[in-house]
């Protein structure tokens, strides 16, 4: 069965303090690994899709990377508006079933 | 114009009641989903429809019945509600995995 484990569960950063969130996974036949951002009271918002080891994607202060066993979401010089829960998810096999991790709750303090 | 809209946003009801949650999308996406997010914030897929056809049904009690009257709508009907059904239910759509899912804003269901 596919498994997604995210760490840490919560992370508190000072504004400008760069860090990384981890997503480790086990899957038979990865079709895609996804990162989402979820703000309180809202649905998750899509950030990136990664397909194969070595791939990287960037968007503003966020950069996602992928290896054969884990993915990292690097946050460079975060701002308070980056505070949210970041969810990792993966898709394997045939139909579009996606398995989500429990998320990392990020708080960026001014 | 909201891309994926769910109604109602909040639903408080008594055990044993039957209720429905509605989802509508204006994106023209072929695939729609229902996800459940429990109190620990864990998102788990319940159902997936592709062009009105059920393609994923994940070990969900048969008290839950999805209905897709057309490609733009996916409703969730729940019979005989139980305390454990309390959660936030999200509707989502997808077109291509490269662009991920587009989620609605969720329906918070509280069973008392």
mmCIF file of C-alpha atoms in Angstrom:
data_model
loop_
_atom_site.group_PDB
_atom_site.id
_atom_site.type_symbol
_atom_site.label_atom_id
_atom_site.label_comp_id
_atom_site.label_asym_id
_atom_site.label_seq_id
_atom_site.Cartn_x
_atom_site.Cartn_y
_atom_site.Cartn_z
ATOM 1 C CA UNK A 1 0.000 0.000 0.000
ATOM 2 C CA UNK A 2 1.222 3.504 -0.822
ATOM 3 C CA UNK A 3 2.468 5.496 2.150
ATOM 4 C CA UNK A 4 3.274 9.169 2.562
ATOM 5 C CA UNK A 5 4.981 10.509 5.697
ATOM 6 C CA UNK A 6 5.583 14.200 6.226
ATOM 7 C CA UNK A 7 7.913 15.834 8.724
ATOM 8 C CA UNK A 8 7.964 17.855 10.795
ATOM 9 C CA UNK A 9 4.278 18.017 11.747
ATOM 10 C CA UNK A 10 4.705 21.677 12.642
ATOM 11 C CA UNK A 11 7.403 24.228 11.926
ATOM 12 C CA UNK A 12 7.809 27.730 13.239
ATOM 13 C CA UNK A 13 10.183 30.066 11.394
ATOM 14 C CA UNK A 14 11.205 33.659 11.711
ATOM 15 C CA UNK A 15 10.575 35.752 8.635
ATOM 16 C CA UNK A 16 13.551 35.287 6.310
ATOM 17 C CA UNK A 17 14.678 32.019 7.924
ATOM 18 C CA UNK A 18 14.925 29.427 5.144
ATOM 19 C CA UNK A 19 14.061 25.776 5.787
ATOM 20 C CA UNK A 20 12.826 22.548 4.196
ATOM 21 C CA UNK A 21 9.809 20.321 4.626
ATOM 22 C CA UNK A 22 10.198 16.594 4.062
ATOM 23 C CA UNK A 23 7.909 14.070 2.403
ATOM 24 C CA UNK A 24 9.083 10.461 2.416
ATOM 25 C CA UNK A 25 7.131 7.862 0.503
ATOM 26 C CA UNK A 26 6.821 4.219 -0.438
ATOM 27 C CA UNK A 27 4.993 3.393 -3.628
ATOM 28 C CA UNK A 28 4.888 0.786 -6.341
ATOM 29 C CA UNK A 29 5.158 2.697 -9.571
ATOM 30 C CA UNK A 30 5.142 6.434 -8.922
ATOM 31 C CA UNK A 31 3.105 8.351 -11.480
ATOM 32 C CA UNK A 32 3.389 11.729 -9.820
ATOM 33 C CA UNK A 33 4.188 13.452 -6.533
ATOM 34 C CA UNK A 34 2.254 16.596 -5.668
ATOM 35 C CA UNK A 35 2.591 19.487 -3.269
ATOM 36 C CA UNK A 36 -0.401 21.485 -2.098
ATOM 37 C CA UNK A 37 -0.884 24.431 0.216
ATOM 38 C CA UNK A 38 -3.937 24.576 2.503
ATOM 39 C CA UNK A 39 -5.042 27.684 4.349
ATOM 40 C CA UNK A 40 -7.431 27.390 7.341
ATOM 41 C CA UNK A 41 -11.035 26.938 6.268
ATOM 42 C CA UNK A 42 -10.127 26.432 2.611
ATOM 43 C CA UNK A 43 -9.466 23.581 0.233
ATOM 44 C CA UNK A 44 -5.928 22.607 -0.742
ATOM 45 C CA UNK A 45 -4.347 24.676 -3.503
ATOM 46 C CA UNK A 46 -2.141 22.934 -6.048
ATOM 47 C CA UNK A 47 1.538 23.959 -6.130
ATOM 48 C CA UNK A 48 3.663 21.405 -8.038
ATOM 49 C CA UNK A 49 3.769 18.020 -9.726
ATOM 50 C CA UNK A 50 7.038 16.077 -9.852
ATOM 51 C CA UNK A 51 7.391 12.932 -11.934
ATOM 52 C CA UNK A 52 10.883 11.484 -11.597
ATOM 53 C CA UNK A 53 13.956 11.542 -9.370
ATOM 54 C CA UNK A 54 16.109 14.580 -9.965
ATOM 55 C CA UNK A 55 13.252 16.786 -11.054
ATOM 56 C CA UNK A 56 12.857 20.260 -9.515
ATOM 57 C CA UNK A 57 10.090 22.865 -9.740
ATOM 58 C CA UNK A 58 10.067 26.446 -8.444
ATOM 59 C CA UNK A 59 7.428 29.026 -7.686
ATOM 60 C CA UNK A 60 8.340 32.287 -5.974
ATOM 61 C CA UNK A 61 9.989 31.342 -2.641
ATOM 62 C CA UNK A 62 9.152 27.636 -2.983
ATOM 63 C CA UNK A 63 11.233 24.929 -4.616
ATOM 64 C CA UNK A 64 10.240 21.268 -4.735
ATOM 65 C CA UNK A 65 12.709 18.461 -5.359
ATOM 66 C CA UNK A 66 12.301 14.702 -5.757
ATOM 67 C CA UNK A 67 14.456 11.642 -5.081
ATOM 68 C CA UNK A 68 13.490 7.977 -5.274
ATOM 69 C CA UNK A 69 12.396 7.941 -1.650
ATOM 70 C CA UNK A 70 11.504 11.481 -0.673
ATOM 71 C CA UNK A 71 10.601 14.957 -1.758
ATOM 72 C CA UNK A 72 11.573 18.255 -0.196
ATOM 73 C CA UNK A 73 9.799 21.574 -0.260
ATOM 74 C CA UNK A 74 12.411 24.264 0.275
ATOM 75 C CA UNK A 75 11.196 27.642 1.452
ATOM 76 C CA UNK A 76 13.648 30.478 0.887
ATOM 77 C CA UNK A 77 13.344 33.657 2.975
ATOM 78 C CA UNK A 78 9.737 32.947 3.960
ATOM 79 C CA UNK A 79 7.206 35.682 4.652
ATOM 80 C CA UNK A 80 4.230 35.586 7.053
ATOM 81 C CA UNK A 81 1.896 35.019 4.103
ATOM 82 C CA UNK A 82 3.623 31.657 3.514
ATOM 83 C CA UNK A 83 2.048 30.408 6.743
ATOM 84 C CA UNK A 84 -0.185 27.453 5.858
ATOM 85 C CA UNK A 85 -0.302 23.675 5.965
ATOM 86 C CA UNK A 86 1.708 22.088 3.160
ATOM 87 C CA UNK A 87 0.469 18.727 1.932
ATOM 88 C CA UNK A 88 2.394 16.131 -0.019
ATOM 89 C CA UNK A 89 0.508 13.564 -2.105
ATOM 90 C CA UNK A 90 1.338 10.834 -4.563
ATOM 91 C CA UNK A 91 -0.326 8.973 -7.376
ATOM 92 C CA UNK A 92 0.513 5.430 -8.364
ATOM 93 C CA UNK A 93 -0.854 2.743 -10.593
ATOM 94 C CA UNK A 94 -3.846 3.116 -12.820
ATOM 95 C CA UNK A 95 -6.804 5.322 -12.066
ATOM 96 C CA UNK A 96 -6.411 8.706 -10.513
ATOM 97 C CA UNK A 97 -6.228 7.710 -6.866
ATOM 98 C CA UNK A 98 -4.052 10.131 -4.927
ATOM 99 C CA UNK A 99 -2.785 9.433 -1.399
ATOM 100 C CA UNK A 100 -2.187 12.455 0.834
ATOM 101 C CA UNK A 101 0.185 12.917 3.746
ATOM 102 C CA UNK A 102 -0.988 14.545 6.942
ATOM 103 C CA UNK A 103 0.822 17.791 6.191
ATOM 104 C CA UNK A 104 3.295 20.173 7.788
ATOM 105 C CA UNK A 105 1.813 23.209 9.479
ATOM 106 C CA UNK A 106 4.148 26.132 8.814
ATOM 107 C CA UNK A 107 4.024 29.333 10.807
ATOM 108 C CA UNK A 108 6.206 32.270 9.754
ATOM 109 C CA UNK A 109 6.595 34.932 12.417
ATOM 110 C CA UNK A 110 7.262 38.574 11.446
ATOM 111 C CA UNK B 1 -17.022 32.992 -10.494
ATOM 112 C CA UNK B 2 -15.997 30.093 -8.233
ATOM 113 C CA UNK B 3 -14.404 27.200 -10.149
ATOM 114 C CA UNK B 4 -15.544 24.442 -7.761
ATOM 115 C CA UNK B 5 -18.411 25.383 -5.471
ATOM 116 C CA UNK B 6 -19.865 23.305 -2.659
ATOM 117 C CA UNK B 7 -23.076 23.818 -0.758
ATOM 118 C CA UNK B 8 -23.692 24.081 2.054
ATOM 119 C CA UNK B 9 -20.485 25.358 3.678
ATOM 120 C CA UNK B 10 -21.640 24.271 7.136
ATOM 121 C CA UNK B 11 -24.070 21.508 8.034
ATOM 122 C CA UNK B 12 -25.120 20.626 11.573
ATOM 123 C CA UNK B 13 -27.525 17.726 11.907
ATOM 124 C CA UNK B 14 -28.673 15.043 14.303
ATOM 125 C CA UNK B 15 -27.679 11.406 14.269
ATOM 126 C CA UNK B 16 -29.880 9.287 12.060
ATOM 127 C CA UNK B 17 -30.762 12.074 9.619
ATOM 128 C CA UNK B 18 -30.174 11.955 5.855
ATOM 129 C CA UNK B 19 -28.349 14.859 4.223
ATOM 130 C CA UNK B 20 -26.855 15.859 0.876
ATOM 131 C CA UNK B 21 -23.862 17.952 -0.128
ATOM 132 C CA UNK B 22 -23.735 19.442 -3.606
ATOM 133 C CA UNK B 23 -20.741 20.183 -5.815
ATOM 134 C CA UNK B 24 -20.662 22.086 -9.085
ATOM 135 C CA UNK B 25 -17.693 22.907 -11.310
ATOM 136 C CA UNK B 26 -17.383 25.295 -14.225
ATOM 137 C CA UNK B 27 -13.917 24.199 -15.353
ATOM 138 C CA UNK B 28 -15.035 21.565 -17.847
ATOM 139 C CA UNK B 29 -12.888 18.937 -16.095
ATOM 140 C CA UNK B 30 -13.733 15.305 -16.790
ATOM 141 C CA UNK B 31 -12.993 13.872 -13.347
ATOM 142 C CA UNK B 32 -14.552 14.778 -10.011
ATOM 143 C CA UNK B 33 -13.839 13.494 -6.514
ATOM 144 C CA UNK B 34 -15.085 13.478 -2.972
ATOM 145 C CA UNK B 35 -12.493 13.612 -0.209
ATOM 146 C CA UNK B 36 -13.008 13.450 3.558
ATOM 147 C CA UNK B 37 -10.718 15.393 5.922
ATOM 148 C CA UNK B 38 -10.982 14.167 9.493
ATOM 149 C CA UNK B 39 -10.206 15.966 12.746
ATOM 150 C CA UNK B 40 -6.505 15.124 12.349
ATOM 151 C CA UNK B 41 -6.547 16.914 8.985
ATOM 152 C CA UNK B 42 -5.950 13.673 7.082
ATOM 153 C CA UNK B 43 -7.399 13.820 3.548
ATOM 154 C CA UNK B 44 -8.752 10.534 2.255
ATOM 155 C CA UNK B 45 -10.417 9.816 -1.062
ATOM 156 C CA UNK B 46 -13.958 8.507 -1.015
ATOM 157 C CA UNK B 47 -15.168 8.480 -4.617
ATOM 158 C CA UNK B 48 -14.104 9.463 -8.089
ATOM 159 C CA UNK B 49 -16.260 9.986 -11.165
ATOM 160 C CA UNK B 50 -15.081 10.323 -14.733
ATOM 161 C CA UNK B 51 -17.674 11.634 -17.196
ATOM 162 C CA UNK B 52 -20.525 10.621 -14.861
ATOM 163 C CA UNK B 53 -19.098 7.125 -14.392
ATOM 164 C CA UNK B 54 -17.924 5.886 -10.973
ATOM 165 C CA UNK B 55 -14.264 4.836 -11.175
ATOM 166 C CA UNK B 56 -13.060 4.862 -7.572
ATOM 167 C CA UNK B 57 -15.050 3.716 -4.538
ATOM 168 C CA UNK B 58 -12.795 3.475 -1.528
ATOM 169 C CA UNK B 59 -14.150 1.259 1.266
ATOM 170 C CA UNK B 60 -16.831 3.748 2.172
ATOM 171 C CA UNK B 61 -19.950 2.624 4.057
ATOM 172 C CA UNK B 62 -22.873 2.181 1.699
ATOM 173 C CA UNK B 63 -24.688 4.908 3.653
ATOM 174 C CA UNK B 64 -22.686 7.227 1.394
ATOM 175 C CA UNK B 65 -23.948 7.444 -2.164
ATOM 176 C CA UNK B 66 -22.485 9.745 -4.793
ATOM 177 C CA UNK B 67 -24.594 10.897 -7.719
ATOM 178 C CA UNK B 68 -23.379 12.615 -10.865
ATOM 179 C CA UNK B 69 -26.331 13.944 -12.878
ATOM 180 C CA UNK B 70 -24.001 15.507 -15.420
ATOM 181 C CA UNK B 71 -20.326 16.226 -15.971
ATOM 182 C CA UNK B 72 -20.459 19.463 -14.003
ATOM 183 C CA UNK B 73 -22.088 18.109 -10.849
ATOM 184 C CA UNK B 74 -21.202 15.523 -8.234
ATOM 185 C CA UNK B 75 -23.418 15.280 -5.186
ATOM 186 C CA UNK B 76 -22.926 13.254 -2.025
ATOM 187 C CA UNK B 77 -25.890 11.829 -0.167
ATOM 188 C CA UNK B 78 -25.433 10.401 3.305
ATOM 189 C CA UNK B 79 -28.049 8.236 4.990
ATOM 190 C CA UNK B 80 -28.452 7.540 8.700
ATOM 191 C CA UNK B 81 -25.730 9.949 9.782
ATOM 192 C CA UNK B 82 -23.410 8.851 12.599
ATOM 193 C CA UNK B 83 -21.186 10.835 14.963
ATOM 194 C CA UNK B 84 -18.101 9.512 13.146
ATOM 195 C CA UNK B 85 -19.244 11.120 9.915
ATOM 196 C CA UNK B 86 -18.358 14.527 11.344
ATOM 197 C CA UNK B 87 -15.578 15.896 9.145
ATOM 198 C CA UNK B 88 -14.896 18.353 6.356
ATOM 199 C CA UNK B 89 -15.887 17.004 2.942
ATOM 200 C CA UNK B 90 -14.104 18.360 -0.111
ATOM 201 C CA UNK B 91 -15.118 18.131 -3.726
ATOM 202 C CA UNK B 92 -12.279 18.280 -6.252
ATOM 203 C CA UNK B 93 -11.827 18.133 -10.008
ATOM 204 C CA UNK B 94 -8.950 17.326 -12.309
ATOM 205 C CA UNK B 95 -8.103 17.619 -15.979
ATOM 206 C CA UNK B 96 -4.499 16.513 -16.160
ATOM 207 C CA UNK B 97 -2.269 15.349 -13.329
ATOM 208 C CA UNK B 98 0.292 17.941 -14.343
ATOM 209 C CA UNK B 99 -2.099 20.551 -12.985
ATOM 210 C CA UNK B 100 -3.213 18.608 -9.898
ATOM 211 C CA UNK B 101 -6.655 18.908 -8.383
ATOM 212 C CA UNK B 102 -8.836 21.984 -7.994
ATOM 213 C CA UNK B 103 -10.610 21.762 -4.639
ATOM 214 C CA UNK B 104 -13.780 23.351 -3.436
ATOM 215 C CA UNK B 105 -13.762 25.215 -0.135
ATOM 216 C CA UNK B 106 -15.244 22.287 1.771
ATOM 217 C CA UNK B 107 -18.391 21.438 3.704
ATOM 218 C CA UNK B 108 -17.982 21.112 7.446
ATOM 219 C CA UNK B 109 -20.425 18.436 8.608
ATOM 220 C CA UNK B 110 -21.148 18.159 12.322
ATOM 221 C CA UNK B 111 -23.330 15.307 13.546
ATOM 222 C CA UNK B 112 -24.722 15.777 17.052
#
